[in-house]
Short mmCIF file of C-alpha atoms in Angstrom, two decimals:
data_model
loop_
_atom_site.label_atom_id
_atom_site.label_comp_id
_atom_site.label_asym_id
_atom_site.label_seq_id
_atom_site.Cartn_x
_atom_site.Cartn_y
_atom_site.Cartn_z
CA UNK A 176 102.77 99.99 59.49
CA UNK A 177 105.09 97.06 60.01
CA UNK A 178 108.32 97.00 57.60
CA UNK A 179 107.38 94.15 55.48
CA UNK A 180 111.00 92.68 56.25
CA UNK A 181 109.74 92.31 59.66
CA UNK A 182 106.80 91.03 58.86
CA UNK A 183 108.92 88.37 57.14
CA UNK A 184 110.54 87.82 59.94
CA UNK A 185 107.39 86.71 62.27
CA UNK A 186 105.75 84.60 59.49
CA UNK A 187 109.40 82.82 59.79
CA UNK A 188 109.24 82.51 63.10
CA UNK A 189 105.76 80.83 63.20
CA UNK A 190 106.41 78.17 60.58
CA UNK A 191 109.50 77.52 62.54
CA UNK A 192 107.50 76.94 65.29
CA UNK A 193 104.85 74.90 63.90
CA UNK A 194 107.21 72.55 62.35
CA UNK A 195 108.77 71.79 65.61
CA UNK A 196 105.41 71.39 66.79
CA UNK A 197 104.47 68.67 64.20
CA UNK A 198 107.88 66.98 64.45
CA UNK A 199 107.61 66.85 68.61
CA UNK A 200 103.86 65.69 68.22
CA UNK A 201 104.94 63.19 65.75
CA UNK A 202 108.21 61.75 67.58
CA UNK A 203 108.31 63.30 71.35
CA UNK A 204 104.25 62.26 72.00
CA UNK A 205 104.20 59.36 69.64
CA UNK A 206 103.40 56.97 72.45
CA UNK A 207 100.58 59.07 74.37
CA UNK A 208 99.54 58.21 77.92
CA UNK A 209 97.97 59.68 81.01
CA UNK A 210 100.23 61.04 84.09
CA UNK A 211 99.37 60.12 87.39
CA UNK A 212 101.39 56.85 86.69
CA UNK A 213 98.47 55.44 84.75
CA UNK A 214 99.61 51.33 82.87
CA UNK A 215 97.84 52.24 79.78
CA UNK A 216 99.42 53.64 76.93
CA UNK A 217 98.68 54.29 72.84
CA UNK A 218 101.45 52.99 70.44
CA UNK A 219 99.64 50.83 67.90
CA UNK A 220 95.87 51.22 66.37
CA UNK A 221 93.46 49.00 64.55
CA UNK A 222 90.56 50.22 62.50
CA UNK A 223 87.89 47.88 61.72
CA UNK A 224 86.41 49.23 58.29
CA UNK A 225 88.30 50.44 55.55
CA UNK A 226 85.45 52.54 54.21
CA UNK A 227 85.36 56.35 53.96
CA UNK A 228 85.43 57.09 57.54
CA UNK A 229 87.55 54.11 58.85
CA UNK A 230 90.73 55.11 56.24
CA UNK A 231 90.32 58.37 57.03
CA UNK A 232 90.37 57.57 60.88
CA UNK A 233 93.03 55.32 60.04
CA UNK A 234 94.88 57.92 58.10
CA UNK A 235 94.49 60.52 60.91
CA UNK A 236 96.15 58.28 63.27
CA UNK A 237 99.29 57.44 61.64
CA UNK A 238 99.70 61.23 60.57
CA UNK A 239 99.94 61.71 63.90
CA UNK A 240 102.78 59.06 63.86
CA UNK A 241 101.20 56.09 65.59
CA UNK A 242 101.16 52.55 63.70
CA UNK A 243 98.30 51.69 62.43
CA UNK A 244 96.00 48.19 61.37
CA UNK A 245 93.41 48.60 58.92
CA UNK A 246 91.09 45.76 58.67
CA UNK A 247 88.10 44.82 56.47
CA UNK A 248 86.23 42.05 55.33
CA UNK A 249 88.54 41.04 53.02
CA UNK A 250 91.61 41.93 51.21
CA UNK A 251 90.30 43.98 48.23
CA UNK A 252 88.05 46.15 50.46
CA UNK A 253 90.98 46.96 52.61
CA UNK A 254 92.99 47.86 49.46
CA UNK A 255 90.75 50.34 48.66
CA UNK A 256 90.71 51.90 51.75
CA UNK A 257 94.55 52.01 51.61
CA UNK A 258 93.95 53.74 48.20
CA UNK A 259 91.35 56.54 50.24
CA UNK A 260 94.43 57.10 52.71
CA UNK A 261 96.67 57.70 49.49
CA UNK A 262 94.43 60.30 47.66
CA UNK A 263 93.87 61.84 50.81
CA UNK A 264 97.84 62.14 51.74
CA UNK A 265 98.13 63.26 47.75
CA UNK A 266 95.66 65.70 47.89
CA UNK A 267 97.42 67.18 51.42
CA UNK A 268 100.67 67.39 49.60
CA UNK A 269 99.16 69.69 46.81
CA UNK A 270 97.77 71.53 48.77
CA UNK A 271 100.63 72.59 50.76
CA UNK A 272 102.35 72.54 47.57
CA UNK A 273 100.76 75.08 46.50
CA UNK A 274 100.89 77.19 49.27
CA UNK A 275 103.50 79.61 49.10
CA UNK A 276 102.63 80.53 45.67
CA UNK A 277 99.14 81.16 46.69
CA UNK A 278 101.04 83.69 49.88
CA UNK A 279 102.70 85.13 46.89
CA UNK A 280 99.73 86.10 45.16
CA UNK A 281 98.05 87.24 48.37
CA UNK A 282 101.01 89.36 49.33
CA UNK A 283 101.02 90.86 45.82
CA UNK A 284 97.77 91.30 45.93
CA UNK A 285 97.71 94.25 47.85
CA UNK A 286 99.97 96.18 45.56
CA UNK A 287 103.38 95.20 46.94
CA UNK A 288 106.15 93.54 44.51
CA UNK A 289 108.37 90.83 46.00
CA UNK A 290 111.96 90.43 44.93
CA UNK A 291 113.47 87.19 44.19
CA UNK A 292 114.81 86.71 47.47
CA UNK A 293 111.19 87.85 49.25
CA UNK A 294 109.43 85.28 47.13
CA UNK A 295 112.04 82.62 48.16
CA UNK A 296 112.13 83.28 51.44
CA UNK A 297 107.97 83.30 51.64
CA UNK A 298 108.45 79.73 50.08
CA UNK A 299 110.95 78.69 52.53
CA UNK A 300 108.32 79.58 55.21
CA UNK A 301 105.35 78.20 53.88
CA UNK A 302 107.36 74.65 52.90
CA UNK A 303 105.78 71.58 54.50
CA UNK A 304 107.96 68.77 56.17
CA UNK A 305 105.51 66.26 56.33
CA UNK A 306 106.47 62.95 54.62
CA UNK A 307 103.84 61.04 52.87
CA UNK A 308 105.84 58.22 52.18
CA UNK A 309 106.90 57.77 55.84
CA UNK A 310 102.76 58.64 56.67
CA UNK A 311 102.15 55.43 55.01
CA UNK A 312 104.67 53.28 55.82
CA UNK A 313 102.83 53.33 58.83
CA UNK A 314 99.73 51.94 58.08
CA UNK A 315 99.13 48.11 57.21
CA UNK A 316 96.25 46.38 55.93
CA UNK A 317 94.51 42.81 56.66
CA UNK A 318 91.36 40.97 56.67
CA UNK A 319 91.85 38.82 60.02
CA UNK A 320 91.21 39.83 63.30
CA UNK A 321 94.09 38.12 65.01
CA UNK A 322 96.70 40.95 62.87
CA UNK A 323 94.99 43.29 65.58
CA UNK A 324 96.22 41.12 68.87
CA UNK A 325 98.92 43.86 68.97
CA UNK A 326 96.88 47.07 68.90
CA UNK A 327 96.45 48.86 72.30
CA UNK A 328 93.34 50.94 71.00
CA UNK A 329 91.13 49.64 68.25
CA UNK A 330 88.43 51.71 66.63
CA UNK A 331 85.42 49.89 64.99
CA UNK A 332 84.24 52.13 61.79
CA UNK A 333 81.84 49.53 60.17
CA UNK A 334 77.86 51.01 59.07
CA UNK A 335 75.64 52.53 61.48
CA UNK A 336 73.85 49.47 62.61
CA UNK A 337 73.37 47.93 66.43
CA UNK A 338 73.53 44.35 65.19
CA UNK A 339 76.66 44.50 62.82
CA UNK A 340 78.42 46.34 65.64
CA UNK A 341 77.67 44.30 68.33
CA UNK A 342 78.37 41.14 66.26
CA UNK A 343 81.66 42.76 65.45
CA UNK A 344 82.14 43.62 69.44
CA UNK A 345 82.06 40.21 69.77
CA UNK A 346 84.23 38.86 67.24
CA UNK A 347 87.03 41.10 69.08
CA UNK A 348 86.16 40.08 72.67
CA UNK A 349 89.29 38.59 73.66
CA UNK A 350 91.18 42.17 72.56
CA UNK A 351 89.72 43.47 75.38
CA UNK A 352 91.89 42.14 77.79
CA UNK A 353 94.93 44.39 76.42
CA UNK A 354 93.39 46.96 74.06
CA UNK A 355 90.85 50.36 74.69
CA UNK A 356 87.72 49.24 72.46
CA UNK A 357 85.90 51.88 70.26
CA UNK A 358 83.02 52.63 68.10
CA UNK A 359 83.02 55.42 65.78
CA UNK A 360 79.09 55.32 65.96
CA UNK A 361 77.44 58.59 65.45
CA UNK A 362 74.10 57.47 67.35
CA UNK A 363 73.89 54.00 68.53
CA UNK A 364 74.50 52.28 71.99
CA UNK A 365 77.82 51.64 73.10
CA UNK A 366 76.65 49.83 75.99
CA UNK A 367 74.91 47.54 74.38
CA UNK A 368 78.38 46.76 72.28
CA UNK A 369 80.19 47.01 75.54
CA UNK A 370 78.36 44.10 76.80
CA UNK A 371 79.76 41.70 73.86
CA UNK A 372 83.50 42.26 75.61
CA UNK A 373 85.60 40.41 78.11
CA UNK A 374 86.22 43.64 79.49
CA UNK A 375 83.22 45.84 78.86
CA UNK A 376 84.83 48.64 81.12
CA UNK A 377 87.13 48.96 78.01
CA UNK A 378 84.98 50.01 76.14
CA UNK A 379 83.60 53.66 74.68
CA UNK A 380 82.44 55.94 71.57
CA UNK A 381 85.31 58.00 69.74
CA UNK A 382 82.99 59.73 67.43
CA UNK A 383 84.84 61.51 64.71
CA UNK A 384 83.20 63.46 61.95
CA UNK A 385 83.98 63.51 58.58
CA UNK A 386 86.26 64.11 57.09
CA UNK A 387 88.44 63.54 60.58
CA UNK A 388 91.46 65.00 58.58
CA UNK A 389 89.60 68.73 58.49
CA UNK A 390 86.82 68.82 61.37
CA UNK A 391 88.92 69.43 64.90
CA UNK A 392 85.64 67.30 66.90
CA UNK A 393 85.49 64.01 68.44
CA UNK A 394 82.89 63.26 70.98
CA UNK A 395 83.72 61.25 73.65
CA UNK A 396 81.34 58.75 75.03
CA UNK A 397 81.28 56.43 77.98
CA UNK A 398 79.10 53.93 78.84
CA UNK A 399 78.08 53.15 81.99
CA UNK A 400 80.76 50.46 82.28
CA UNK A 401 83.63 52.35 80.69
CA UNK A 402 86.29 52.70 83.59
CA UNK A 403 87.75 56.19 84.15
CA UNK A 404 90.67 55.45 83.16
CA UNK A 405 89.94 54.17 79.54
CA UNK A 406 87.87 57.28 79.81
CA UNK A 407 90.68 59.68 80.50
CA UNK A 408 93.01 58.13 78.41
CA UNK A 409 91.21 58.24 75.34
CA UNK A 410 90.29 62.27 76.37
CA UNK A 411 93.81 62.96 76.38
CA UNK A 412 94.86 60.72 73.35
CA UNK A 413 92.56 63.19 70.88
CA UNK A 414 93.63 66.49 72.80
CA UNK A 415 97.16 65.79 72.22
CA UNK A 416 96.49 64.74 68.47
CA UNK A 417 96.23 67.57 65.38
CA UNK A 418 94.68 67.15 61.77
CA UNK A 419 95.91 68.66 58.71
CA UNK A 420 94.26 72.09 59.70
CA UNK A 421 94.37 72.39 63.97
CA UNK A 422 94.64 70.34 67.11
CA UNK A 423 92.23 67.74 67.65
CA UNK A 424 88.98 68.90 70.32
CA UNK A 425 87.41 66.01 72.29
CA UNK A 426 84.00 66.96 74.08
CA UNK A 427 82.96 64.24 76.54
CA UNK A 428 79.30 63.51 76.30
CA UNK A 429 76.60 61.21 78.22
CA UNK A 430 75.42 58.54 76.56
CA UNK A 431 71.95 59.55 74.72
CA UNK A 432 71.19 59.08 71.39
CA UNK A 433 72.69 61.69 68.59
CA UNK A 434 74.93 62.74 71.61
CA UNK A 435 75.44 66.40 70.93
CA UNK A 436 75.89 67.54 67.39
CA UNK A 437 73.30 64.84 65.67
CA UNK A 438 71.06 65.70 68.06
CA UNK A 439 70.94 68.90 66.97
CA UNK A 440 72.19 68.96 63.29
CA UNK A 441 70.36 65.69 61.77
CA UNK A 442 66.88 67.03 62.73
CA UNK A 443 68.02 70.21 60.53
CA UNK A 444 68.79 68.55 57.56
CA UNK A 445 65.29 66.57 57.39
CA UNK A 446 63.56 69.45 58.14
CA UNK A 447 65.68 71.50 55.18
CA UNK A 448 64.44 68.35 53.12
CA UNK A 449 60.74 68.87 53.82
CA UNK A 450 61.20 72.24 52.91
CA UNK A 451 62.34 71.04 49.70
CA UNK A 452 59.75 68.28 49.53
CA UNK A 453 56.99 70.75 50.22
CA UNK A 454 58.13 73.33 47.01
CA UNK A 455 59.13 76.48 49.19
CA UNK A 456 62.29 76.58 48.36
CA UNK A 457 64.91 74.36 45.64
CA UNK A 458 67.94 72.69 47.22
CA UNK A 459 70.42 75.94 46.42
CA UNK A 460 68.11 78.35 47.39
CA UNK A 461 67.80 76.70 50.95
CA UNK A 462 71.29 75.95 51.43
CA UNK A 463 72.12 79.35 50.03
CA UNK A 464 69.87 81.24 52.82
CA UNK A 465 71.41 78.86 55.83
CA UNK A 466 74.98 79.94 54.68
CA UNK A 467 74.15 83.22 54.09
CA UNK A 468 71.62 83.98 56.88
CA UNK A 469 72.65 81.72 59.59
CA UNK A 470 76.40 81.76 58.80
CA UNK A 471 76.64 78.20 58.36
CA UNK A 472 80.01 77.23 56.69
CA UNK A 473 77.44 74.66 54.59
CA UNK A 474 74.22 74.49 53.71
CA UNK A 475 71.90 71.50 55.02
CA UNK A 476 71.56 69.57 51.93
CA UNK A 477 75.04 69.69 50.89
CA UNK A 478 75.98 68.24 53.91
CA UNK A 479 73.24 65.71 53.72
CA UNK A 480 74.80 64.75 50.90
CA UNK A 481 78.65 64.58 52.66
CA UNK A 482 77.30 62.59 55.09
CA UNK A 483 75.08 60.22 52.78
CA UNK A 484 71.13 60.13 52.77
CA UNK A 485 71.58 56.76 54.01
CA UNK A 486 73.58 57.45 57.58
CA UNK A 487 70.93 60.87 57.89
CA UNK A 488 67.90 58.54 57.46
CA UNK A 489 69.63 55.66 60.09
CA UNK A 490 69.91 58.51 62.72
CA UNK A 491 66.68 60.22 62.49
CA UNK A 492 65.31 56.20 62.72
CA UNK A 493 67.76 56.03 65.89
CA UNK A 494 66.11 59.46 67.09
CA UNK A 495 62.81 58.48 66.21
CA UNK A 496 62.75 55.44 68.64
CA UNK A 497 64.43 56.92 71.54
CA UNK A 498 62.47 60.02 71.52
CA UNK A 499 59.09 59.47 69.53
CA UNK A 500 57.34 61.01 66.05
CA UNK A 501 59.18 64.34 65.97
CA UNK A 502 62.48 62.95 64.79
CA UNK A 503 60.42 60.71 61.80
CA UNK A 504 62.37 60.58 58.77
CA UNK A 505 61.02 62.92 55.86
CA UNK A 506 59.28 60.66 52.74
CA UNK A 507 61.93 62.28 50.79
CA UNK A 508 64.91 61.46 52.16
CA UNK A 509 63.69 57.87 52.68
CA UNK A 510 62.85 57.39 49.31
CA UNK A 511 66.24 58.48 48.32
CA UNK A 512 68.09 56.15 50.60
CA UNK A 513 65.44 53.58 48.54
CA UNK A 514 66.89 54.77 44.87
CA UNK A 515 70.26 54.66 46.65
CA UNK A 516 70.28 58.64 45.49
CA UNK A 517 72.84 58.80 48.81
CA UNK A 518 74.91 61.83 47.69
CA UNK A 519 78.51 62.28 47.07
CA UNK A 520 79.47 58.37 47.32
CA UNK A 521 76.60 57.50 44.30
CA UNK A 522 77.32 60.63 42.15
CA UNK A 523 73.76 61.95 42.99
CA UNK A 524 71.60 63.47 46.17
CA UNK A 525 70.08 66.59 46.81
CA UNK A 526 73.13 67.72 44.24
CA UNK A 527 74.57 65.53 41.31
CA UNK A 528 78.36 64.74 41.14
#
């Protein structure tokens, strides 16, 4: 068995290690660009959307140390999405808060009893550095366009729908000539958007899934006028970026509707729902067997109700069109989207709240 003193010792040595990490990633790689002498380069980012997934995109970015533009329709909706980066940062700093007294326990747990100076030095190891206040210092919030002039990439987060995109694309065409341009859509056509730019080859899909602050995957998505640089550029921006948990994992995908992951995961959650529809099994029950039989970290439904009944029932539409009547939306999820029953964000879904 290890001596528990050196034991100590190596849990030490790895916090030391990933607090350099963080403070190198933060500082060192704050401006991230390409070798190969590429001319572009990341220091500033604008969101478009201060909703759920746009301040936590937004949030992501300037934990990572970058400055950061939040925009929205107008001032009040970007206040609140100043307010989601807030709880979020607040609900980080509890959490590692609470930490080493949670190591404590854990240790203890398994029959050992900590001195004084054990219990201190666990707490020492297990400390955070990360500054909230400086976190959000970074980020500033608008409701004009023409605050994101200065932005090299700018991410549009607004509702999955072609139109309010593309009219959005549009609004920002003149960015183009200086910034990367990119929708966080989880199934629509980014070359279709693209073709509202100056510079359509500047354009791509950074598809982050939510909450971007936990899940490690962003899909990357070209379209077929998206140059290789912007391309490689925005590759290597996520894989040198971390979340609160692990480094950032960009996948690059081809352009085709519900790219990888929707593709897949969105026709499993309406088919969960028809199985609750049709009376085989209730909500828990069926959530209960994927988790427990498939090893799936959450069941269906739940996440249905993460994601929102309303975004599920726009993708399978999405799916539906491109590839026919097996991706039709079940009655009872688009009856729900009808009594706005959308999940966590109204308080009720497959699960109240």
């Amino acid at each position: 068995m290890i001596p528990f003193k050196d034991r100590m010792a190596d849990s030490q040595r790895m916090q030391r290690a990933i607090q350099m990490k963080w403070i190198l990633m933060t500082y060192a790689k704050r401006f991230i660009h390409l070798p190969h002498h590429s001319s572009m380069e990341i220091r500033k980012v604008g969101i478009i959307g201060a909703g759920t997934m746009g301040a936590s995109i937004a949030e992501l970015f300037a934990y990572n140390g970058f400055d950061v533009v939040m925009k929205d329709q107008n001032m009040d909706l970007a206040r609140s999405g100043y307010s989601r980066i807030q709880k979020i940062l607040s609900d980080m700093k509890r959490i590692n808060d609470e930490r080493p007294e949670k190591e404590i326990s854990r240790i203890e747990g398994y029959g050992l009893k900590l001195t004084e100076e054990q219990k201190e030095k666990i707490r020492t190891a297990n400390r955070s550095n990360v500054d909230v206040d400086i976190i959000l210092k970074r980020v500033k919030i608008t409701d004009q366009y023409s605050d994101l002039s200065g932005c090299d990439l700018i991410i549009e987060a607004a509702f999955e729908n072609q139109e309010v995109k593309n009219g959005i694309f549009s609004d920002i065409s003149d960015l183009s000539e200086k910034a990367i341009v990119a929708s966080n859509t989880s199934s629509l056509s980014i070359t279709e958007m693209a073709g509202h730019l100056k510079r359509p080859e500047q354009a791509l899909i950074l598809h982050f899934f939510n909450p971007p602050y936990l899940l490690p995957l962003v899909e990357v998505v070209p379209s077929v006028y998206t140059s290789d640089e912007v391309r490689d550029l925005a590759f290597s921006l996520i894989s040198h970026m971390k979340n609160h948990r692990e480094n950032m994992v960009p996948v690059l995908v081809k352009e085709r509707e519900g790219f990888i992951v929707n593709r897949l995961l969105i026709p499993l959650i309406n088919s969960a729902s028809e199985l609750l529809d049709a009376g085989i099994a209730s909500a828990k029950d069926i959530d209960i067997a994927m988790k427990k039989g498939a090893g799936f970290p959450m069941g269906p439904l739940e996440l249905a109700d993460m994601i929102g009944i309303d975004v599920v029932v726009d993708v399978m539409e999405v799916l539906e069109k491109a590839f026919g009547e097996m991706y039709k939306p079940s009655v009872i999820l688009r009856r729900m989207r009808e009594a706005k029953q959308l999940g966590r964000k109204t308080k009720i879904g497959f699960y109240k709240y």
